[in-house]
Short mmCIF file of C-alpha atoms in Angstrom, two decimals:
data_model
loop_
_atom_site.label_atom_id
_atom_site.label_comp_id
_atom_site.label_asym_id
_atom_site.label_seq_id
_atom_site.Cartn_x
_atom_site.Cartn_y
_atom_site.Cartn_z
CA MET A 1360 -32.01 32.99 97.75
CA TRP A 1361 -31.88 30.66 101.09
CA ALA A 1362 -33.72 33.55 102.98
CA MET A 1363 -36.51 33.73 100.70
CA LYS A 1364 -36.90 29.85 100.48
CA ASN A 1365 -37.33 29.86 103.96
CA ILE A 1366 -39.80 32.65 104.37
CA GLY A 1367 -41.28 31.16 101.06
CA ASP A 1368 -42.04 27.72 102.90
CA THR A 1369 -44.72 28.96 104.97
CA PHE A 1370 -47.01 29.79 101.89
CA LEU A 1371 -45.47 27.99 98.95
CA ARG A 1372 -47.55 25.03 97.32
CA LYS A 1373 -46.73 22.35 94.75
CA ASP A 1374 -48.53 22.61 91.27
CA ILE A 1375 -47.25 19.65 89.52
CA ASN A 1376 -50.24 20.15 86.66
CA THR A 1377 -51.31 17.33 84.52
CA ARG A 1378 -49.60 14.00 84.01
CA GLN A 1379 -51.39 11.51 81.78
CA ILE A 1380 -49.92 8.21 80.97
CA ILE A 1381 -51.35 7.04 77.81
CA LEU A 1382 -53.14 3.77 77.45
CA GLY A 1383 -54.27 4.09 74.26
CA SER A 1384 -55.80 5.66 71.20
CA PHE A 1385 -58.64 4.68 69.42
CA TRP A 1386 -60.92 5.93 66.20
CA ARG A 1387 -64.40 6.33 67.28
CA ASP A 1388 -66.63 3.93 64.71
CA GLU A 1389 -68.64 5.87 62.36
CA ARG A 1390 -71.71 3.34 63.26
CA GLU A 1391 -71.25 5.29 66.79
CA GLN A 1392 -71.86 8.76 65.71
CA ASN A 1393 -74.71 10.82 65.54
CA VAL A 1394 -73.26 13.74 63.85
CA ASP A 1395 -70.82 14.04 60.94
CA GLY A 1396 -67.65 14.66 61.48
CA ARG A 1397 -64.11 12.57 62.46
CA PHE A 1398 -63.41 11.70 66.00
CA ALA A 1399 -60.77 9.95 68.46
CA VAL A 1400 -60.58 8.58 71.76
CA ILE A 1401 -57.43 8.95 74.00
CA HIS A 1402 -57.73 6.59 76.73
CA PHE A 1403 -55.37 7.90 79.63
CA LEU A 1404 -54.59 7.27 83.57
CA GLY A 1405 -54.23 10.46 85.33
CA ASP A 1406 -54.88 12.03 89.29
CA GLY A 1407 -58.84 11.90 89.78
CA ARG A 1408 -58.59 14.78 91.90
CA ILE A 1409 -57.57 17.46 89.33
CA GLU A 1410 -58.88 18.55 86.05
CA HIS A 1411 -56.85 17.39 82.72
CA PRO A 1412 -57.37 19.45 79.92
CA LEU A 1413 -56.34 18.34 76.80
CA TYR A 1414 -56.45 19.80 73.03
CA CYS A 1415 -56.61 18.44 69.76
CA PHE A 1416 -54.38 19.48 66.44
CA SER A 1417 -55.48 18.02 63.00
CA ILE A 1418 -54.44 19.26 59.37
CA GLN A 1419 -57.24 20.83 57.17
CA ALA A 1420 -57.15 21.22 53.64
CA ASN A 1421 -55.75 24.37 53.65
CA ASN A 1422 -53.01 23.04 55.50
CA ARG A 1423 -53.74 25.11 58.58
CA TYR A 1424 -54.22 23.00 62.11
CA LEU A 1425 -58.01 22.79 63.46
CA ILE A 1426 -57.90 23.13 67.25
CA THR A 1427 -60.37 21.81 69.37
CA ARG A 1428 -60.72 20.97 73.35
CA ALA A 1429 -61.24 17.44 73.92
CA THR A 1430 -63.97 16.27 76.17
CA VAL A 1431 -62.85 14.48 78.94
CA GLN A 1432 -64.44 12.27 81.32
CA ARG A 1433 -63.33 10.03 84.18
CA ILE A 1434 -64.28 6.27 83.50
CA HIS A 1435 -66.55 6.44 86.52
CA ARG A 1436 -67.55 9.65 86.94
CA GLY A 1437 -71.00 9.49 89.10
CA LYS A 1438 -70.22 6.61 90.11
CA ARG A 1439 -67.61 6.99 92.51
CA ALA A 1440 -66.09 9.97 93.74
CA SER A 1441 -62.65 11.00 93.61
CA SER A 1442 -60.40 10.75 96.80
CA ASP A 1443 -56.94 10.45 97.81
CA ILE A 1444 -57.42 6.36 98.56
CA CYS A 1445 -57.53 5.45 94.97
CA SER A 1446 -56.41 8.94 93.46
CA TRP A 1447 -55.43 7.78 90.31
CA ALA A 1448 -57.86 6.46 87.76
CA GLY A 1449 -58.47 6.09 83.92
CA HIS A 1450 -60.13 8.98 81.94
CA ILE A 1451 -61.23 9.03 77.90
CA ALA A 1452 -60.87 12.42 75.87
CA GLU A 1453 -62.91 12.79 72.64
CA CYS A 1454 -61.09 14.83 70.01
CA ASP A 1455 -63.29 16.16 67.03
CA LEU A 1456 -61.18 16.34 64.08
CA ASP A 1457 -60.97 17.38 60.64
CA VAL A 1458 -62.22 14.99 58.57
CA HIS A 1459 -58.92 14.56 56.15
CA ALA A 1460 -57.25 13.36 59.76
CA MET A 1461 -56.89 9.66 58.67
CA LYS A 1462 -54.06 8.29 60.18
CA GLU A 1463 -52.68 10.89 63.23
CA PHE A 1464 -52.95 14.05 64.92
CA LYS A 1465 -51.27 16.01 67.77
CA ILE A 1466 -52.36 16.49 71.34
CA SER A 1467 -51.63 19.23 73.87
CA THR A 1468 -52.66 20.34 77.66
CA THR A 1469 -52.52 23.59 76.26
CA PRO A 1470 -53.87 25.47 72.69
CA ASN A 1471 -50.55 25.87 71.56
CA VAL A 1472 -49.15 23.58 68.49
CA GLU A 1473 -45.99 24.32 69.93
CA ASP A 1474 -46.68 22.18 72.97
CA ALA A 1475 -48.49 19.33 70.95
CA MET A 1476 -47.42 15.64 70.72
CA LEU A 1477 -47.95 13.64 67.70
CA VAL A 1478 -50.64 10.49 68.18
CA THR A 1479 -51.34 7.75 65.84
CA PRO A 1480 -54.70 5.88 66.84
CA GLU A 1481 -54.60 1.98 66.55
CA ALA A 1482 -55.86 0.91 63.55
CA PRO A 1483 -58.91 -1.22 63.76
CA LEU A 1484 -58.64 -5.12 63.64
CA ARG A 1485 -60.06 -6.71 60.38
CA GLU A 1486 -62.35 -9.02 61.67
CA ALA A 1487 -65.53 -10.10 60.93
CA ARG A 1488 -68.83 -9.39 62.75
CA HIS A 1489 -68.74 -11.02 66.11
CA ASP A 1490 -72.05 -11.60 68.13
CA MET A 1491 -70.36 -12.03 71.54
CA VAL A 1492 -66.88 -10.85 72.55
CA VAL A 1493 -65.27 -11.90 76.01
CA CYS A 1494 -63.18 -8.99 77.88
CA MET A 1495 -61.50 -10.93 80.63
CA ALA A 1496 -59.81 -9.04 83.19
CA PRO A 1497 -55.97 -8.54 83.30
CA MET A 1498 -53.85 -11.56 84.07
CA TYR A 1499 -51.10 -10.51 87.24
CA ILE A 1500 -49.31 -13.48 88.62
CA TYR A 1501 -51.58 -16.21 87.24
CA THR A 1502 -50.39 -19.56 87.20
CA ASP A 1503 -54.08 -21.83 87.06
CA TRP A 1504 -54.02 -22.89 83.53
CA GLU A 1505 -56.59 -25.67 84.20
CA ILE A 1506 -59.16 -22.68 85.26
CA LEU A 1507 -57.79 -20.46 82.29
CA VAL A 1508 -58.55 -23.48 79.75
CA THR A 1509 -62.14 -24.05 81.70
CA GLY A 1510 -63.01 -20.50 81.47
CA ILE A 1511 -62.36 -20.64 77.62
CA GLU A 1512 -63.75 -23.65 76.76
CA LEU A 1513 -66.75 -22.75 78.45
CA TRP A 1514 -67.42 -19.05 76.80
CA LEU A 1515 -66.47 -20.58 73.60
CA ALA A 1516 -69.36 -23.59 74.32
CA MET A 1517 -71.73 -20.98 74.93
CA GLY A 1518 -71.82 -18.88 72.25
CA ALA A 1519 -68.46 -16.58 72.24
CA THR A 1520 -66.53 -16.16 69.57
CA LYS A 1521 -63.29 -14.47 70.34
CA ILE A 1522 -61.87 -13.85 73.71
CA VAL A 1523 -59.53 -10.83 74.94
CA VAL A 1524 -56.82 -11.54 77.72
CA PRO A 1525 -54.50 -8.87 78.44
CA ILE A 1526 -51.17 -10.08 80.17
CA GLN A 1527 -49.04 -8.36 82.88
CA SER A 1528 -47.65 -11.72 84.03
CA ALA A 1529 -48.44 -15.24 84.30
CA SER A 1530 -46.97 -18.95 84.13
CA SER A 1531 -45.11 -19.78 81.08
CA ALA A 1532 -47.60 -23.20 80.82
CA THR A 1533 -50.39 -20.50 81.08
CA TYR A 1534 -48.88 -17.74 78.31
CA ARG A 1535 -48.17 -21.04 75.58
CA ILE A 1536 -51.49 -22.43 76.01
CA LEU A 1537 -52.83 -18.62 75.03
CA GLN A 1538 -50.45 -18.40 72.34
CA GLU A 1539 -51.86 -21.51 71.03
CA TYR A 1540 -55.62 -20.09 71.30
CA GLU A 1541 -54.47 -17.26 69.83
CA ARG A 1542 -52.93 -19.09 66.79
CA LYS A 1543 -56.20 -20.59 66.27
CA GLY A 1544 -58.03 -17.20 66.11
CA ILE A 1545 -59.76 -17.77 69.22
CA VAL A 1546 -57.96 -15.38 71.59
CA ILE A 1547 -56.16 -12.12 71.63
CA ILE A 1548 -53.55 -11.62 73.89
CA ARG A 1549 -53.17 -7.77 74.38
CA HIS A 1550 -50.37 -6.73 76.59
CA TRP A 1551 -50.74 -4.85 79.69
CA PRO A 1552 -47.69 -3.39 81.63
CA LYS A 1553 -47.09 -1.67 84.76
CA TRP A 1554 -46.94 1.77 85.21
CA PRO A 1555 -44.16 4.36 85.54
CA ILE A 1556 -43.38 5.64 88.87
CA MET A 1557 -43.79 9.59 88.69
CA SER A 1558 -40.87 11.98 90.56
CA ASP A 1559 -43.63 12.04 93.72
CA THR A 1560 -46.27 8.91 93.21
CA ASN A 1561 -46.70 5.07 91.99
CA PRO A 1562 -49.65 5.07 90.08
CA ASN A 1563 -49.49 1.25 90.02
CA GLY A 1564 -50.58 1.64 94.16
CA LEU A 1565 -53.20 4.23 93.71
CA VAL A 1566 -55.28 2.50 90.88
CA LEU A 1567 -58.32 0.28 92.01
CA SER A 1568 -57.54 -3.33 91.61
CA ARG A 1569 -54.82 -3.11 89.52
CA GLY A 1570 -56.17 -1.18 86.80
CA ILE A 1571 -58.84 -3.75 86.21
CA GLU A 1572 -61.53 -1.26 85.01
CA GLU A 1573 -58.58 0.82 82.80
CA SER A 1574 -58.35 -2.65 81.29
CA HIS A 1575 -61.91 -2.94 80.38
CA VAL A 1576 -62.42 0.08 78.75
CA ASN A 1577 -59.35 -0.18 76.98
CA CYS A 1578 -60.83 -3.91 75.65
CA LEU A 1579 -63.98 -2.06 74.88
CA PHE A 1580 -62.38 0.62 72.20
CA PHE A 1581 -60.29 -2.20 71.15
CA VAL A 1582 -63.39 -4.48 69.96
CA LYS A 1583 -66.13 -1.68 69.60
CA PRO A 1584 -65.85 -1.94 65.72
CA TRP A 1585 -66.64 -5.48 65.44
CA SER A 1586 -68.88 -6.40 68.34
CA ASP A 1587 -72.23 -6.44 69.19
CA ILE A 1588 -72.35 -7.87 72.67
CA VAL A 1589 -69.35 -7.62 74.78
CA VAL A 1590 -68.86 -9.83 78.38
CA PHE A 1591 -66.38 -8.46 81.12
CA SER A 1592 -65.67 -10.93 83.34
CA ASP A 1593 -62.76 -12.59 85.40
CA ILE A 1594 -61.32 -15.82 84.33
CA ASP A 1595 -63.01 -17.99 87.24
CA ASP A 1596 -66.70 -16.14 86.51
CA PHE A 1597 -69.21 -17.88 83.80
CA LEU A 1598 -72.90 -17.00 82.56
CA LEU A 1599 -74.72 -20.34 82.61
CA PRO A 1600 -78.21 -20.89 82.75
CA LEU A 1601 -80.44 -20.98 86.11
CA ASP A 1602 -80.44 -24.63 85.89
CA PRO A 1603 -76.98 -26.01 84.39
CA SER A 1604 -78.58 -29.45 84.12
CA THR A 1605 -80.57 -28.02 81.11
CA VAL A 1606 -77.15 -26.46 79.43
CA SER A 1607 -77.19 -26.47 75.73
CA PRO A 1608 -74.58 -25.05 73.52
CA GLY A 1609 -74.82 -21.05 72.48
CA ASP A 1610 -77.08 -20.67 75.60
CA ASN A 1611 -75.42 -17.42 77.03
CA LEU A 1612 -75.46 -15.66 73.40
CA GLN A 1613 -79.50 -16.33 73.69
CA ILE A 1614 -79.79 -15.73 76.90
CA LEU A 1615 -78.22 -12.22 76.45
CA ARG A 1616 -80.28 -11.66 73.29
CA ASN A 1617 -83.47 -12.15 75.23
CA LEU A 1618 -82.50 -9.67 78.00
CA PHE A 1619 -81.65 -6.67 75.40
CA ALA A 1620 -84.90 -7.53 73.42
CA GLU A 1621 -86.66 -7.40 76.70
CA HIS A 1622 -85.05 -4.04 77.90
CA PRO A 1623 -84.57 -2.09 74.46
CA GLN A 1624 -83.30 0.95 76.06
CA ALA A 1625 -80.35 -1.18 77.78
CA GLY A 1626 -76.90 -0.24 77.20
CA SER A 1627 -75.71 -2.47 79.82
CA LEU A 1628 -77.12 -5.35 81.79
CA LEU A 1629 -75.56 -5.55 85.28
CA PHE A 1630 -75.68 -9.29 86.75
CA GLU A 1631 -75.28 -11.07 90.71
CA HIS A 1632 -72.65 -13.60 90.86
CA ARG A 1633 -73.23 -16.73 92.73
CA ASP A 1634 -70.33 -18.55 94.52
CA VAL A 1635 -70.15 -21.97 93.81
CA GLN A 1636 -68.80 -24.88 95.90
CA PHE A 1637 -65.72 -25.84 93.79
CA VAL A 1638 -63.33 -28.76 94.21
CA PRO A 1639 -60.45 -27.91 91.67
CA PRO A 1640 -58.60 -30.79 89.44
CA ASN A 1641 -57.07 -33.67 90.69
CA ARG A 1642 -53.33 -32.18 90.69
CA GLN A 1643 -51.65 -35.43 91.59
CA GLY A 1644 -48.93 -36.93 89.12
CA ASP A 1645 -48.01 -35.39 85.95
CA GLN A 1646 -50.35 -32.96 84.16
CA SER A 1647 -50.77 -32.11 80.55
CA LEU A 1648 -53.25 -31.00 78.27
CA ALA A 1649 -53.66 -34.39 76.77
CA ASN A 1650 -54.78 -35.73 80.30
CA PHE A 1651 -56.65 -32.63 81.10
CA ASN A 1652 -60.29 -32.88 81.50
CA PHE A 1653 -63.69 -31.34 82.84
CA GLU A 1654 -64.42 -34.20 85.25
CA PHE A 1655 -63.83 -32.36 88.16
CA LEU A 1656 -66.95 -30.12 87.53
CA ARG A 1657 -69.24 -32.89 88.37
CA ASN A 1658 -67.75 -31.96 92.28
CA SER A 1659 -69.54 -28.95 92.47
CA LYS A 1660 -72.73 -29.64 94.00
CA ASN A 1661 -73.80 -26.69 95.29
CA LYS A 1662 -74.02 -22.93 94.61
CA MET A 1663 -75.51 -19.73 96.72
CA ASN A 1664 -79.14 -19.58 96.37
CA CYS A 1665 -80.84 -16.11 95.36
CA ASN A 1666 -82.40 -15.88 98.75
CA VAL A 1667 -79.22 -13.53 99.82
CA TRP A 1668 -79.16 -10.42 98.00
CA ARG A 1669 -75.51 -9.96 96.32
CA MET A 1670 -73.99 -6.69 94.85
CA LYS A 1671 -74.21 -7.09 90.85
CA THR A 1672 -70.74 -7.61 89.87
CA ARG A 1673 -70.48 -8.53 86.35
CA VAL A 1674 -71.52 -6.45 83.22
CA VAL A 1675 -72.35 -7.13 79.60
CA VAL A 1676 -72.66 -4.16 77.30
CA ASN A 1677 -73.99 -3.72 73.92
CA ALA A 1678 -70.50 -2.25 72.76
CA SER A 1679 -72.09 0.79 70.54
CA ARG A 1680 -73.96 2.34 73.63
CA VAL A 1681 -71.51 2.79 76.26
CA ASP A 1682 -68.04 4.08 76.48
CA SER A 1683 -66.93 3.04 80.05
CA VAL A 1684 -67.20 -0.46 82.25
CA ASN A 1685 -66.52 0.07 85.89
CA MET A 1686 -65.54 -3.08 87.97
CA HIS A 1687 -68.99 -3.87 89.09
CA GLU A 1688 -70.95 -1.83 86.75
CA THR A 1689 -71.34 0.47 83.74
CA GLY A 1690 -69.90 3.84 83.61
CA ILE A 1691 -70.66 6.30 80.51
CA HIS A 1692 -73.59 5.53 78.58
CA ARG A 1693 -74.11 7.16 75.09
CA PHE A 1694 -77.84 7.95 73.45
CA GLY A 1695 -79.74 7.82 76.22
CA TYR A 1696 -79.42 4.47 77.09
CA VAL A 1697 -78.96 2.95 80.72
CA GLN A 1698 -77.74 0.06 82.79
CA THR A 1699 -80.33 -2.63 83.67
CA ARG A 1700 -80.21 -4.41 86.80
CA ILE A 1701 -80.86 -8.30 86.18
CA PRO A 1702 -82.46 -9.84 88.99
CA CYS A 1703 -80.65 -13.27 90.18
CA ARG A 1704 -83.74 -15.27 90.01
CA GLN A 1705 -83.63 -14.50 85.80
CA ALA A 1706 -79.82 -14.94 85.04
CA HIS A 1707 -76.74 -14.61 87.14
CA PHE A 1708 -72.81 -15.71 86.45
CA TYR A 1709 -71.23 -18.41 88.57
CA HIS A 1710 -68.18 -18.12 90.55
CA LEU A 1711 -65.60 -21.16 90.80
CA ARG A 1712 -62.69 -19.27 93.12
CA HIS A 1713 -59.90 -21.71 94.16
CA SER A 1714 -61.29 -20.81 98.20
CA HIS A 1715 -64.82 -21.69 97.67
CA ASN A 1716 -64.88 -25.06 99.51
CA THR A 1717 -68.11 -24.55 100.57
CA VAL A 1718 -70.84 -22.04 99.89
CA PRO A 1719 -73.17 -20.29 102.48
CA SER A 1720 -76.98 -20.50 101.54
CA PRO A 1721 -76.29 -23.64 99.35
CA THR A 1722 -78.88 -24.68 96.51
CA PRO A 1723 -78.29 -27.99 94.54
CA ILE A 1724 -77.19 -28.11 91.34
CA ASN A 1725 -76.02 -30.82 88.83
CA MET A 1726 -73.10 -29.61 86.37
CA SER A 1727 -72.63 -32.84 84.45
CA PRO A 1728 -74.12 -32.29 81.49
CA LEU A 1729 -71.84 -29.12 81.61
CA ALA A 1730 -69.03 -31.87 82.13
CA ASP A 1731 -70.04 -33.73 79.29
CA MET A 1732 -70.59 -31.08 76.61
CA LEU A 1733 -67.16 -29.37 77.26
CA ASN A 1734 -65.29 -32.90 77.67
CA LYS A 1735 -66.83 -33.18 74.40
CA GLN A 1736 -65.57 -30.41 72.85
CA TRP A 1737 -62.01 -30.68 74.54
CA GLN A 1738 -61.40 -34.14 72.72
CA ASN A 1739 -61.42 -32.51 69.52
CA ARG A 1740 -59.70 -29.08 70.09
CA VAL A 1741 -56.99 -30.69 72.17
CA GLU A 1742 -55.64 -32.70 69.33
CA SER A 1743 -54.70 -29.29 67.33
CA PHE A 1744 -52.49 -28.53 70.23
CA THR A 1745 -49.53 -30.37 68.52
CA SER A 1746 -46.55 -31.16 70.55
CA LEU A 1747 -47.64 -28.83 73.66
CA LYS A 1748 -50.34 -31.21 74.14
CA ASN A 1749 -48.19 -33.91 75.91
CA GLU A 1750 -46.03 -31.62 77.63
CA ILE A 1751 -45.84 -31.76 81.35
CA LEU A 1752 -47.42 -28.43 82.61
CA ASN A 1753 -46.67 -26.80 85.94
CA LYS A 1754 -48.53 -27.46 88.84
CA THR A 1755 -51.09 -24.94 89.94
CA ASN A 1756 -50.52 -23.04 92.89
CA THR A 1757 -52.57 -20.68 94.95
CA GLU A 1758 -50.36 -20.57 98.28
CA TYR A 1759 -48.98 -17.14 97.00
CA LEU A 1760 -52.58 -15.77 96.89
CA GLU A 1761 -53.06 -16.19 100.45
CA ASP A 1762 -51.44 -13.02 101.62
CA PHE A 1763 -53.15 -11.13 99.10
CA ASP A 1764 -56.23 -12.27 100.21
CA ARG A 1765 -55.66 -11.27 103.84
CA CYS A 1766 -54.39 -7.85 103.06
CA MET A 1767 -57.29 -7.24 100.74
CA GLY A 1768 -59.66 -8.26 103.29
CA ALA A 1769 -57.53 -6.45 105.81
CA ILE A 1770 -58.15 -3.09 103.69
CA ASN A 1771 -61.88 -4.28 103.57
CA ASP A 1772 -62.56 -3.89 107.24
CA GLU A 1773 -60.53 -0.30 107.45
CA HIS A 1774 -63.49 1.08 105.46
CA TRP A 1775 -65.80 0.61 108.27
CA THR A 1776 -63.54 2.91 110.44
CA MET A 1777 -63.60 5.25 107.72
CA LYS A 1778 -60.21 5.78 107.46
CA VAL A 1779 -58.25 3.74 104.98
CA SER A 1780 -54.51 3.50 104.83
CA ARG A 1781 -54.47 2.13 101.15
CA CYS A 1782 -55.69 1.51 97.63
CA LEU A 1783 -57.72 -1.84 97.53
CA THR A 1784 -55.35 -3.03 94.48
CA PRO A 1785 -52.91 -5.80 95.36
CA HIS A 1786 -49.95 -3.48 94.20
CA VAL A 1787 -50.21 -2.04 97.86
CA CYS A 1788 -49.48 -5.97 99.37
CA PHE A 1789 -46.62 -7.76 100.28
CA SER A 1790 -46.40 -11.56 99.56
CA ARG A 1791 -44.00 -13.19 102.07
CA LEU A 1792 -43.68 -16.49 99.95
CA ARG A 1793 -40.89 -15.19 97.81
CA ARG A 1794 -40.17 -17.79 95.07
CA ASP A 1795 -38.99 -18.33 91.83
CA VAL A 1796 -41.62 -19.29 89.57
CA ASP A 1797 -41.58 -20.18 85.93
CA CYS A 1798 -43.65 -16.99 84.45
CA VAL A 1799 -43.17 -14.72 82.07
CA ALA A 1800 -44.21 -10.82 82.44
CA VAL A 1801 -44.95 -7.75 80.09
CA ALA A 1802 -41.93 -5.32 80.57
CA SER A 1803 -41.62 -2.14 78.69
CA GLU A 1804 -39.99 1.17 79.03
CA TYR A 1805 -41.61 4.98 78.72
CA GLU A 1806 -40.94 8.09 76.87
CA PHE A 1807 -42.12 11.31 78.09
CA TYR A 1808 -43.45 14.39 76.53
CA ARG A 1809 -43.56 17.88 78.32
CA SER A 1810 -46.22 19.90 77.16
CA GLY A 1811 -46.97 23.26 78.63
CA LYS A 1812 -46.64 22.47 82.40
CA GLY A 1813 -48.24 19.00 82.02
CA TYR A 1814 -47.13 16.02 80.30
CA PHE A 1815 -47.90 12.84 78.68
CA MET A 1816 -46.15 9.48 78.60
CA ASN A 1817 -46.35 6.59 76.35
CA PRO A 1818 -44.85 2.90 76.59
CA ILE A 1819 -42.24 2.10 74.11
CA ASN A 1820 -40.54 -1.18 73.48
CA ILE A 1821 -43.50 -3.41 75.09
CA ARG A 1822 -42.06 -7.05 75.15
CA VAL A 1823 -42.65 -10.54 76.97
CA GLN A 1824 -39.46 -11.51 78.67
CA LYS A 1825 -38.68 -13.80 82.16
CA SER A 1826 -40.78 -12.34 84.95
CA GLU A 1827 -39.30 -11.08 88.46
CA VAL A 1828 -39.05 -13.33 91.28
CA ASN A 1829 -42.54 -14.37 92.56
CA CYS A 1830 -43.93 -14.06 88.97
CA GLU A 1831 -44.08 -10.14 89.17
CA SER A 1832 -43.85 -7.69 86.11
CA PRO A 1833 -40.91 -5.39 86.38
CA VAL A 1834 -41.59 -1.37 87.14
CA PRO A 1835 -40.85 0.26 83.50
CA PRO A 1836 -37.95 3.30 83.35
CA PHE A 1837 -37.92 6.14 81.78
CA THR A 1838 -35.45 6.30 78.90
CA SER A 1839 -36.54 9.17 76.76
CA GLY A 1840 -38.15 12.80 77.37
CA ASN A 1841 -37.79 16.18 76.06
CA HIS A 1842 -37.39 18.43 79.31
CA TYR A 1843 -34.92 18.32 82.08
CA PHE A 1844 -37.79 17.87 84.60
CA ALA A 1845 -38.81 14.05 84.93
CA PRO A 1846 -42.56 13.44 85.30
#
């Protein structure tokens, strides 16, 4: 045996096949179909360098299985080549099912039902139709509750009626504020745990920007059944009129409706964002919701002008016209719709990042009318925060982000050498500022299902608990499986 192994070392190669981490499953809304039938979408994470076959099994009226091969697409296929740098990526697989498949069906990596795993898609949320919904980027190690409140209140004032916030880890104050907004029917909290470590790879370090694209696609399919316009944004990015001194309630919804009317073939709108001079709120003394206000916005006197070209960085979509969203553009469009680039001089996002003390190529702005509008809205809102409004909250701390910023900058610099040492994601960085922070994190466990020579992996027992040191979320272990080989 050892002689054969030694000989085989010269020509053997590893063939581990598909390993699919299931991120979500959703029924295709009938209003999005141009053919009759019953369809479902499986959203999964997998190695972008290989193909991922997926077969769907649904029971027919004669009690036999209808077996179809799913249409599988990488969420940014055509936008970014697959490589061995950020080698894992999100995929969507669309299953053509029997019309009687109402609650569940099976999936497999082979056409054999013996290899199939049962799937129960997420039931669509019972929501009234929303004109504008915001899908936020996932929260990791997030402690800046003042900017969180600013982001939520600003989007509400500008026309949004629902905001979806995926959480991996955040300060306890941040999470409790989100829970208050959720109780008011304004925010929906989605849990976004880390991914499990495979026998030979760690997907957390191989997915661009900690999975912001995967999170956006997951949010898109979650909100599709009850949303018209969907905005994808970071907490500190906001759409505002070109001249913020003219701001009035509902402006964003009107801006977006006008742009979609001007571009009837647009499935998505791509916006630049302008860096804004940012002076953070006064953090001296005890901080609470009751004494918080938006006066700090008056100190933002400049934004970068539109003469300097910037990459399009923020995406707004008509929910029924697209199936995937990338970090800075749209991926898969439906029915011939296209992405449309919006000139900065027509509309753009405002970026209030913690490090923007000054901005290059400035143009003056007046944010006082926005501060007045938000202060008035906040006075009414904060009264409904019950006991939380008077509690002393953690002081926002952005020091721990400094090592991450340096790490991301170093990876960016590597790109100019054409040789990159690691994927552009904070999971490959180490923060030297290790400290105990009062944080909560989403934890989970994983079960795996061996299907043919491939695997499906599902998160189970998802929960919110005290975070690990430095506000990190724990890496989930495998706790059950149907085979002696681990994924």
